[in-house]
Coordinates of C-alpha atoms and ligand atoms in Angstrom, one line a residue:
M149 CA -16.6 2.8 17.7
T150 CA -18.0 2.4 14.0
T151 CA -20.6 0.0 13.0
N152 CA -22.0 -1.6 9.8
L153 CA -25.5 0.0 9.5
P154 CA -28.3 -2.0 10.6
G155 CA -31.0 -0.6 8.7
F156 CA -29.2 -0.4 5.0
N157 CA -31.1 -2.2 2.4
R158 CA -28.4 -3.3 0.2
R159 CA -31.0 -4.8 -2.8
A160 CA -33.0 -1.9 -2.7
L161 CA -29.9 0.4 -3.4
L162 CA -28.5 -1.7 -6.0
L163 CA -32.1 -1.6 -7.8
A164 CA -32.2 2.3 -7.3
A165 CA -29.0 2.6 -9.1
G166 CA -30.0 0.5 -12.1
A167 CA -33.1 1.8 -12.3
A168 CA -31.5 5.7 -12.8
C169 CA -29.5 4.5 -15.9
A170 CA -33.0 2.8 -17.6
P171 CA -34.8 6.1 -18.9
A172 CA -31.7 7.2 -21.3
F173 CA -33.0 5.0 -23.8
V174 CA -36.7 6.2 -23.8
R175 CA -37.2 8.6 -26.8
H176 CA -39.5 11.6 -26.8
A177 CA -39.7 11.7 -23.5
R178 CA -41.9 14.5 -21.9
A179 CA -39.7 17.2 -20.0
A180 CA -40.7 15.8 -16.7
D181 CA -39.6 12.3 -18.0
V182 CA -36.2 12.9 -18.5
P183 CA -33.9 11.8 -16.3
R184 CA -32.4 14.5 -13.9
F185 CA -30.5 12.6 -12.0
A186 CA -28.9 9.9 -14.3
L187 CA -25.3 10.1 -13.0
G188 CA -26.4 9.0 -9.4
I189 CA -25.2 10.5 -6.3
A190 CA -22.2 10.6 -4.2
S191 CA -20.8 11.9 -0.8
G192 CA -17.3 12.6 0.4
Q193 CA -14.8 14.2 2.7
P194 CA -16.6 13.2 5.9
R195 CA -15.7 15.1 9.0
A196 CA -17.0 14.7 12.7
D197 CA -19.8 17.2 12.0
G198 CA -20.6 16.8 8.3
M199 CA -19.5 15.9 4.7
V200 CA -19.9 17.1 1.0
L201 CA -23.1 15.8 -0.6
W202 CA -22.8 15.7 -4.9
T203 CA -24.7 15.1 -7.7
R204 CA -25.1 16.5 -11.1
L205 CA -28.3 17.2 -13.3
T206 CA -28.9 15.6 -16.6
G207 CA -31.2 16.1 -19.8
A208 CA -31.7 18.4 -22.4
A209 CA -33.3 22.0 -22.1
L210 CA -31.8 22.6 -18.5
P211 CA -32.1 26.3 -17.2
E212 CA -29.0 28.3 -16.8
R213 CA -29.6 28.3 -12.8
V214 CA -31.7 25.3 -11.0
A215 CA -32.3 25.1 -7.5
V216 CA -31.7 21.7 -5.9
R217 CA -33.0 20.7 -2.8
W218 CA -31.4 18.1 -0.4
E219 CA -31.7 16.4 2.8
V220 CA -30.3 14.3 5.1
A221 CA -32.2 11.7 7.3
D222 CA -31.2 9.5 10.5
D223 CA -33.5 6.6 8.6
E224 CA -33.6 5.5 5.2
R225 CA -37.4 6.5 4.9
F226 CA -36.5 9.8 5.7
T227 CA -38.8 10.3 8.7
R228 CA -36.5 11.9 10.7
V229 CA -34.8 14.2 8.4
V230 CA -31.8 16.2 10.7
A231 CA -30.6 18.7 8.0
R232 CA -31.9 20.0 4.6
G233 CA -30.9 22.9 2.4
E234 CA -31.0 24.4 -1.5
E235 CA -27.9 24.9 -3.6
I236 CA -27.9 26.6 -7.1
A237 CA -26.7 24.4 -9.8
E238 CA -25.4 26.3 -12.6
S239 CA -24.8 26.0 -16.1
D240 CA -20.7 26.9 -15.9
G241 CA -20.7 24.1 -13.4
A242 CA -22.1 21.6 -15.7
H243 CA -25.3 21.3 -13.1
S244 CA -23.3 19.9 -10.6
V245 CA -23.9 20.5 -6.7
H246 CA -21.6 20.6 -3.4
A247 CA -23.7 20.8 -0.7
E248 CA -22.2 20.6 2.8
P249 CA -24.4 19.7 5.5
R250 CA -23.1 20.8 9.2
G251 CA -24.1 20.2 12.6
L252 CA -24.4 16.6 12.2
K253 CA -23.2 13.8 15.0
P254 CA -20.1 11.8 14.7
D255 CA -19.4 8.5 14.2
R256 CA -23.0 8.3 12.6
W257 CA -24.5 6.8 9.5
Y258 CA -27.3 9.0 7.4
W259 CA -29.3 8.8 4.2
Y260 CA -29.3 11.5 1.5
R261 CA -31.0 12.3 -1.2
F262 CA -31.7 15.6 -3.8
S263 CA -34.8 16.9 -5.4
A264 CA -35.0 19.1 -8.5
L265 CA -37.4 20.0 -11.4
G266 CA -40.2 17.8 -10.1
Q267 CA -37.9 14.5 -10.0
R268 CA -36.2 12.9 -6.7
S269 CA -32.7 11.2 -6.7
D270 CA -32.3 7.8 -5.3
A271 CA -31.1 8.0 -1.9
G272 CA -27.6 6.9 -0.6
R273 CA -25.9 6.2 2.5
T274 CA -23.0 8.6 3.9
R275 CA -21.6 8.9 7.6
T276 CA -19.7 10.9 9.5
A277 CA -16.1 11.0 10.9
P278 CA -15.4 10.0 14.4
A279 CA -14.7 12.7 16.9
A280 CA -11.2 13.4 17.2
D281 CA -10.9 12.4 20.7
A282 CA -12.8 9.0 20.6
D283 CA -11.7 5.5 20.2
A284 CA -12.8 4.3 16.6
S285 CA -12.0 1.8 14.3
L286 CA -12.0 2.0 10.3
D287 CA -13.4 -0.1 7.4
F288 CA -12.1 0.6 3.9
A289 CA -11.0 0.2 0.5
I290 CA -8.6 2.0 -2.0
A291 CA -9.3 1.5 -5.7
S292 CA -7.9 3.1 -8.7
C293 CA -7.4 2.7 -12.3
Q294 CA -11.2 1.9 -13.7
R295 CA -10.8 1.9 -17.8
W296 CA -13.9 1.7 -19.3
D297 CA -12.9 0.2 -22.1
D298 CA -10.8 -2.7 -20.4
G299 CA -13.7 -4.3 -18.5
H300 CA -16.7 -3.9 -16.2
Y301 CA -16.7 -2.8 -12.8
A302 CA -18.0 -6.2 -11.1
A303 CA -15.0 -5.0 -8.2
W304 CA -17.3 -1.9 -7.2
R305 CA -20.5 -4.2 -6.6
D306 CA -18.6 -5.9 -4.5
A307 CA -17.0 -3.3 -2.6
A308 CA -20.2 -1.7 -2.1
A309 CA -21.8 -4.6 -0.5
S310 CA -18.9 -5.3 1.9
G311 CA -19.5 -2.4 4.6
L312 CA -17.3 0.1 3.9
D313 CA -17.1 3.1 6.0
L314 CA -15.0 4.7 3.2
V315 CA -13.5 4.4 0.0
M316 CA -10.1 5.8 -1.0
F317 CA -10.2 6.5 -5.2
L318 CA -6.4 6.8 -5.7
G319 CA -6.4 8.1 -9.4
D320 CA -7.4 7.3 -12.8
Y321 CA -11.1 8.0 -12.6
I322 CA -11.4 8.2 -16.3
Y323 CA -9.2 7.6 -19.2
E324 CA -8.7 10.2 -21.8
S325 CA -8.0 8.1 -24.6
A326 CA -10.4 7.8 -27.8
A327 CA -12.6 5.1 -28.7
R328 CA -10.6 1.8 -30.0
P329 CA -12.3 -0.9 -32.1
N330 CA -13.4 -4.5 -30.6
R331 CA -13.4 -3.9 -27.0
I332 CA -15.9 -4.9 -24.4
R333 CA -17.4 -1.5 -24.3
S334 CA -16.3 1.7 -26.1
H335 CA -15.3 4.9 -25.2
E336 CA -17.4 8.0 -26.9
G337 CA -15.8 10.5 -28.9
P338 CA -12.2 11.2 -29.6
L339 CA -9.0 11.9 -27.4
V340 CA -10.5 14.0 -24.5
R341 CA -8.8 17.5 -24.2
T342 CA -11.8 20.3 -24.1
L343 CA -13.9 20.7 -20.9
E344 CA -16.9 19.8 -22.8
Q345 CA -14.9 16.4 -23.5
Y346 CA -13.8 16.2 -20.3
R347 CA -17.8 16.5 -18.9
A348 CA -18.8 13.7 -21.4
R349 CA -16.5 11.4 -20.4
Y350 CA -17.2 11.6 -16.8
A351 CA -21.0 11.3 -17.4
Q352 CA -20.0 7.9 -19.5
Y353 CA -18.4 6.6 -16.8
K354 CA -20.8 8.0 -13.9
S355 CA -23.6 6.0 -16.1
D356 CA -22.0 2.8 -15.1
P357 CA -24.7 1.4 -12.3
A358 CA -22.2 -0.3 -10.2
L359 CA -19.8 3.0 -10.0
Q360 CA -23.2 4.8 -8.9
T361 CA -23.8 2.0 -6.6
A362 CA -20.3 2.3 -4.8
H363 CA -20.4 6.1 -4.6
A364 CA -24.0 5.7 -2.7
A365 CA -22.9 3.4 -0.4
C366 CA -20.5 5.4 1.7
P367 CA -18.4 8.5 1.4
W368 CA -15.1 8.8 -0.6
L369 CA -11.8 10.5 -0.3
L370 CA -10.0 11.3 -3.7
V371 CA -6.8 11.8 -5.8
W372 CA -6.1 11.8 -9.2
D373 CA -3.5 10.4 -11.3
D374 CA -2.7 11.4 -15.0
H375 CA -5.4 10.1 -17.0
E376 CA -7.8 12.4 -15.1
V377 CA -6.1 15.1 -17.8
D378 CA -3.2 13.4 -20.1
N379 CA -1.2 10.1 -19.7
D380 CA 1.9 10.8 -18.1
Y381 CA 1.7 14.8 -17.3
A382 CA 3.9 16.4 -15.1
G383 CA 2.9 19.7 -13.7
L384 CA 2.2 21.9 -16.6
V385 CA 4.3 19.5 -19.2
G386 CA 1.6 17.3 -21.5
Q387 CA 2.9 13.9 -22.5
S388 CA 3.0 15.0 -26.2
L389 CA 4.4 18.6 -25.1
Q390 CA 1.2 20.0 -26.2
A391 CA 1.4 23.7 -26.5
D392 CA -2.0 24.5 -24.5
F393 CA -1.5 22.4 -21.8
A394 CA -1.9 24.9 -19.0
A395 CA -5.7 25.3 -20.6
Q396 CA -6.2 21.6 -20.9
R397 CA -5.3 21.0 -17.4
A398 CA -7.5 23.7 -15.9
A399 CA -10.4 22.2 -18.2
A400 CA -9.5 18.7 -16.9
Y401 CA -9.4 20.2 -13.3
Q402 CA -12.7 22.0 -13.7
A403 CA -14.5 18.6 -14.8
W404 CA -12.8 16.4 -12.2
W405 CA -14.5 18.9 -9.6
E406 CA -17.4 19.1 -11.4
H407 CA -17.9 15.5 -10.7
Q408 CA -16.8 14.2 -7.6
P409 CA -18.1 14.7 -3.9
V410 CA -15.6 17.6 -3.0
A411 CA -15.8 20.8 -1.5
K412 CA -17.4 24.0 -3.3
A413 CA -13.9 25.6 -1.9
M414 CA -11.7 23.1 -4.0
R415 CA -13.2 24.4 -7.2
P416 CA -10.2 25.0 -9.4
V417 CA -9.0 28.7 -10.1
G418 CA -7.3 28.1 -13.8
P419 CA -5.1 25.3 -13.8
D420 CA -4.3 24.7 -9.9
L421 CA -6.7 22.6 -7.8
R422 CA -5.5 21.7 -4.5
V423 CA -6.4 17.9 -3.3
V424 CA -4.0 17.6 -0.8
G425 CA -5.4 17.4 2.5
R426 CA -5.6 15.5 5.5
L427 CA -8.6 13.9 7.7
D428 CA -8.2 12.4 11.4
W429 CA -10.3 9.5 12.0
G430 CA -10.8 9.7 15.6
R431 CA -7.8 8.7 17.7
L432 CA -7.1 6.1 15.2
A433 CA -5.7 7.3 12.1
R434 CA -4.9 10.3 10.3
I435 CA -5.2 10.2 6.5
H436 CA -2.9 12.2 4.4
L437 CA -3.8 12.8 0.5
L438 CA -1.3 13.3 -1.7
D439 CA -0.7 15.1 -5.1
D440 CA 2.1 13.1 -7.5
R441 CA 1.2 14.9 -10.4
Q442 CA 0.8 18.9 -10.3
Y443 CA 3.7 19.6 -8.4
R444 CA 6.5 16.9 -9.6
D445 CA 9.2 17.5 -12.2
P446 CA 9.1 16.3 -15.5
Q447 CA 10.2 12.8 -15.9
A448 CA 14.0 12.1 -16.4
C449 CA 15.2 10.8 -19.4
P450 CA 12.1 10.7 -21.6
R451 CA 11.8 9.2 -25.2
P452 CA 12.8 11.3 -28.0
D453 CA 10.3 14.2 -28.8
R454 CA 8.2 13.5 -26.2
A455 CA 7.6 14.0 -22.4
G456 CA 6.2 11.2 -19.9
S457 CA 7.7 8.0 -18.8
N458 CA 10.5 5.4 -20.1
T459 CA 12.4 2.5 -18.5
V460 CA 15.7 3.3 -18.1
R461 CA 19.3 2.0 -17.1
T462 CA 20.6 4.4 -13.9
A463 CA 23.8 4.1 -16.1
D464 CA 22.2 6.3 -18.9
C465 CA 20.3 8.6 -16.9
A466 CA 22.1 10.8 -14.3
A467 CA 18.7 13.1 -13.5
L468 CA 17.6 9.8 -11.6
A469 CA 20.5 10.7 -8.6
D470 CA 19.7 14.5 -8.7
P471 CA 18.7 15.4 -5.5
K472 CA 16.6 18.4 -6.5
R473 CA 14.3 16.5 -8.4
S474 CA 11.0 15.9 -6.5
L475 CA 7.7 14.0 -7.2
L476 CA 5.5 15.7 -4.7
G477 CA 7.2 19.4 -4.9
P478 CA 9.1 21.1 -2.0
T479 CA 6.0 22.6 -0.3
Q480 CA 4.0 19.5 -0.5
E481 CA 7.2 17.3 1.1
R482 CA 7.5 19.8 3.7
W483 CA 3.4 19.6 4.2
L484 CA 3.9 16.0 4.8
A485 CA 7.0 16.3 7.0
E486 CA 5.5 18.4 9.2
G487 CA 2.3 17.2 9.4
W488 CA 2.9 13.3 10.6
D489 CA 0.9 12.4 13.6
L490 CA 2.8 11.4 16.3
E491 CA 0.1 10.4 18.8
R492 CA -2.2 8.1 17.0
P493 CA -1.0 4.4 15.7
W494 CA -1.7 4.9 12.1
N495 CA -0.6 7.2 9.7
L496 CA -2.5 6.1 6.0
V497 CA -0.6 7.8 3.2
A498 CA -3.3 8.0 0.0
Q499 CA -1.2 8.7 -2.9
Q500 CA -1.2 7.3 -6.4
T501 CA 1.8 5.0 -7.3
L502 CA 4.1 2.3 -6.4
M503 CA 6.3 3.7 -3.7
A504 CA 8.8 0.6 -3.2
R505 CA 11.8 0.5 -5.6
F506 CA 11.3 -2.0 -8.6
S507 CA 13.9 -2.9 -10.4
W508 CA 13.5 -4.6 -13.8
R509 CA 17.0 -6.2 -13.9
D510 CA 19.2 -7.1 -11.1
P511 CA 20.2 -3.8 -9.5
A512 CA 23.4 -5.1 -8.5
V513 CA 24.6 -5.1 -12.0
D514 CA 22.3 -3.0 -14.3
P515 CA 19.7 -1.1 -11.8
T516 CA 16.7 -0.3 -14.6
Y517 CA 13.6 1.9 -13.5
W518 CA 10.2 3.3 -14.6
T519 CA 10.7 6.9 -14.6
D520 CA 6.8 7.7 -14.0
G521 CA 6.3 6.3 -10.2
W522 CA 8.7 6.9 -7.2
D523 CA 11.7 4.9 -8.7
G524 CA 12.0 8.2 -11.3
Y525 CA 12.4 10.2 -8.0
A526 CA 14.2 8.1 -5.7
P527 CA 16.3 10.8 -3.9
S528 CA 12.8 12.1 -3.0
R529 CA 11.4 8.8 -1.6
E530 CA 14.6 8.5 0.2
R531 CA 13.9 12.0 2.4
L532 CA 10.5 11.0 2.9
L533 CA 11.3 7.8 4.4
R534 CA 14.6 8.6 6.0
D535 CA 11.9 11.5 8.0
V536 CA 9.5 8.9 8.9
A537 CA 12.6 6.7 10.5
A538 CA 13.9 10.0 12.1
R539 CA 10.7 11.0 13.7
Q540 CA 9.6 7.5 14.4
V541 CA 6.5 8.3 12.8
P542 CA 3.9 5.4 14.0
G543 CA 2.0 3.0 11.7
V544 CA 3.0 4.7 8.3
V545 CA 1.0 2.7 5.4
V546 CA 1.2 3.8 2.1
L547 CA -1.4 3.3 -0.2
G548 CA -1.3 3.5 -3.9
G549 CA -2.7 2.3 -7.5
D550 CA -1.5 3.5 -11.0
V551 CA 0.6 0.5 -12.2
H552 CA -2.5 -1.9 -12.1
T553 CA -1.1 -4.4 -9.9
N554 CA -1.3 -5.6 -6.5
Y555 CA 1.9 -5.0 -4.5
V556 CA 2.6 -5.4 -0.9
A557 CA 5.7 -4.3 0.3
D558 CA 8.2 -3.3 3.0
L559 CA 9.5 0.4 2.6
K560 CA 12.9 1.0 3.8
P561 CA 15.0 4.3 3.1
D562 CA 18.0 2.0 1.8
F563 CA 16.2 -0.5 -0.4
D564 CA 20.0 -2.0 -1.7
D565 CA 20.6 -3.2 2.1
E566 CA 18.9 -6.1 2.9
K567 CA 19.0 -5.6 6.7
A568 CA 18.1 -1.8 6.4
P569 CA 15.0 -1.2 8.9
V570 CA 11.5 -1.5 7.6
V571 CA 10.2 1.8 8.2
A572 CA 6.6 1.7 6.7
S573 CA 4.4 -0.7 4.8
E574 CA 2.9 -0.6 1.4
F575 CA -0.3 -1.7 -0.3
C576 CA -0.3 -0.6 -4.4
G577 CA -3.9 -1.9 -5.5
T578 CA -4.8 -3.4 -8.9
S579 CA -6.9 -1.6 -11.2
I580 CA -10.5 -2.1 -10.9
A581 CA -10.9 -2.6 -14.7
S582 CA -7.6 -1.6 -16.6
H583 CA -5.4 -3.9 -18.0
G584 CA -2.2 -5.2 -16.6
L585 CA 1.3 -6.3 -17.0
A586 CA 2.2 -10.0 -18.1
Q587 CA 2.3 -11.8 -15.1
E588 CA 5.8 -13.5 -16.5
R589 CA 7.3 -10.0 -16.3
I590 CA 6.6 -9.1 -12.9
D591 CA 7.8 -12.7 -11.8
A592 CA 11.1 -12.5 -13.8
A593 CA 11.8 -9.2 -12.0
L594 CA 10.4 -9.9 -8.3
P595 CA 13.5 -11.8 -7.4
F596 CA 15.5 -8.6 -7.9
N597 CA 13.1 -6.8 -5.4
P598 CA 12.9 -9.1 -2.0
H599 CA 11.3 -5.9 -0.2
I600 CA 7.9 -6.8 -2.1
K601 CA 6.4 -9.6 -0.8
Y602 CA 3.3 -10.1 -3.2
G603 CA 3.3 -9.2 -6.7
R604 CA 0.2 -9.9 -9.5
G605 CA -0.6 -7.9 -12.1
D606 CA -3.2 -10.3 -14.0
R607 CA -6.0 -9.6 -11.4
R608 CA -8.3 -6.7 -11.5
G609 CA -10.2 -5.6 -8.3
Y610 CA -9.3 -3.3 -4.8
V611 CA -8.2 -3.7 -1.5
R612 CA -10.3 -4.0 1.2
F613 CA -8.8 -3.1 4.5
R614 CA -10.0 -3.4 8.6
L615 CA -8.1 -0.7 11.0
D616 CA -8.1 -0.6 14.3
A617 CA -6.0 0.3 17.1
K618 CA -3.8 -3.0 17.3
R619 CA -3.6 -4.2 13.5
L620 CA -4.4 -3.6 9.9
D621 CA -6.0 -6.6 8.0
A622 CA -5.7 -6.1 4.3
Q623 CA -7.8 -8.4 1.8
L624 CA -6.7 -8.5 -1.7
R625 CA -10.3 -8.7 -3.2
V626 CA -10.0 -9.8 -7.0
V627 CA -12.4 -10.3 -10.1
E628 CA -12.8 -13.7 -11.7
Q629 CA -14.0 -12.5 -15.0
P630 CA -13.3 -8.9 -15.5
L631 CA -15.5 -9.0 -18.7
D632 CA -18.7 -10.1 -16.7
A633 CA -20.3 -7.0 -15.1
G634 CA -21.9 -9.6 -12.6
S635 CA -18.8 -11.6 -12.0
A636 CA -18.0 -13.2 -8.8
V637 CA -15.0 -11.6 -6.4
E638 CA -12.7 -13.5 -4.3
T639 CA -9.8 -12.9 -2.1
A640 CA -6.5 -14.0 -3.4
A641 CA -4.7 -13.1 -0.5
R642 CA -4.6 -11.5 2.9
F643 CA -2.0 -9.7 5.1
V644 CA -1.5 -7.7 8.2
V645 CA 0.4 -5.3 10.2
E646 CA 0.8 -5.0 13.4
A647 CA 0.7 -1.8 15.3
G648 CA 4.2 -0.9 16.3
R649 CA 5.8 -3.3 13.8
P650 CA 6.3 -1.8 10.5
G651 CA 5.9 -4.4 7.6
P652 CA 3.3 -6.3 6.1
Q653 CA 3.0 -10.2 7.1
P654 CA 1.2 -12.8 5.2
A655 CA -2.1 -13.9 7.3
Ligands
FE989 FE1 -4.3 3.7 -14.7
CA990 CA1 -1.7 6.1 -13.8

């Protein structure tokens, strides 16, 4: 069983996260006063016997190699330390630390912290996964798209305080765009292209106290989407068809690895980094982490002189029906098909974007699709969903982001057939901060897509879930005032999925 941590002092954690940022404004500080943990701490990739603990040292005049000590305790006061160790933070890894304690007990909450150069980080809380053969429940959130200059992160404060076991971050952690005028807050620097620029952009995002609080509250699983690298990129093709895109992707993936609580072994080799993976949560669920970006074919029928997304009529774009084109790539398609869990009641698929078909016009007359999402790779989607049906995979729930809209949908191999069986459920979460589409446009298209039960692009937030062996309970949490860091957050809608009965139902 998972339980909320009894000793967790939320207020202390919030205060600590806020305090970590404040000294950045102190001028002429002595070396000992330069904050070394100004980007906070994080944990991720929980296993039954451990997890990854992350931080990155900050401040001027850091030595090339710095010893960083870490400790894990049973209690908030660190009176019962159960694991400790030392990592070397090096300049060629941006002085990031990826510590991997092992030998911890399954299904348990822990506290962790770091120390280096005479300073100690704030403490975070994290947990292990339940043992593979143990009964379990899971409180988790999906989140995506936290564009810095579109709004504040009130959603993260709400998520951090809501007793989550796990956050699944589904892409667009940073945006690579240059600063724009007249924003609520501004990106620093130009359009991001180099390793130093990606590092600086992560440092800016990670300076946000609400985001730090969410990282310190529980472990995260992360996948990425396009903006961690370049808008609408596909494999080794950048949106502007830039000549040096492999080098850009290598820099972007390196910076992603440096700034996330992921294993040392995931450090990229050139432009390649494997984020695809699985995590079993007791006997309850298998979580499949997919990568929609690195292995995809380029988008079909782009606009002239560039790559990337377009919105096209199928009548004008024969490539949309080409069965050889894939969003996941053939290797990942096979990996997913062979790894469905037929024993556990739930298979959670953490990926980047809306999977349900979404036609912008009446599909009986003039089917019209956005090519960057699954609609741009419909045969690839049909293969996946037919496979789910053929193998009778239990409890498939597809989780996504990217489109800055809350969509709740039935997934079927054939969306044109209203009577086709529903084989899976989908929750595509809205953005933490990034602007969404005009609601009138979504409302105009929803009647063409009756398998989509809910579609709201005018609210920011995240989706909070409670999962047990019998049901999935989803709350669409939305921010009242996206420009206010202290905004209230409310539940816009609730849905449930009953085990053995695919398709979300209004609760
Ligand atoms: Fe986005
Ligand atoms: Ca995106």
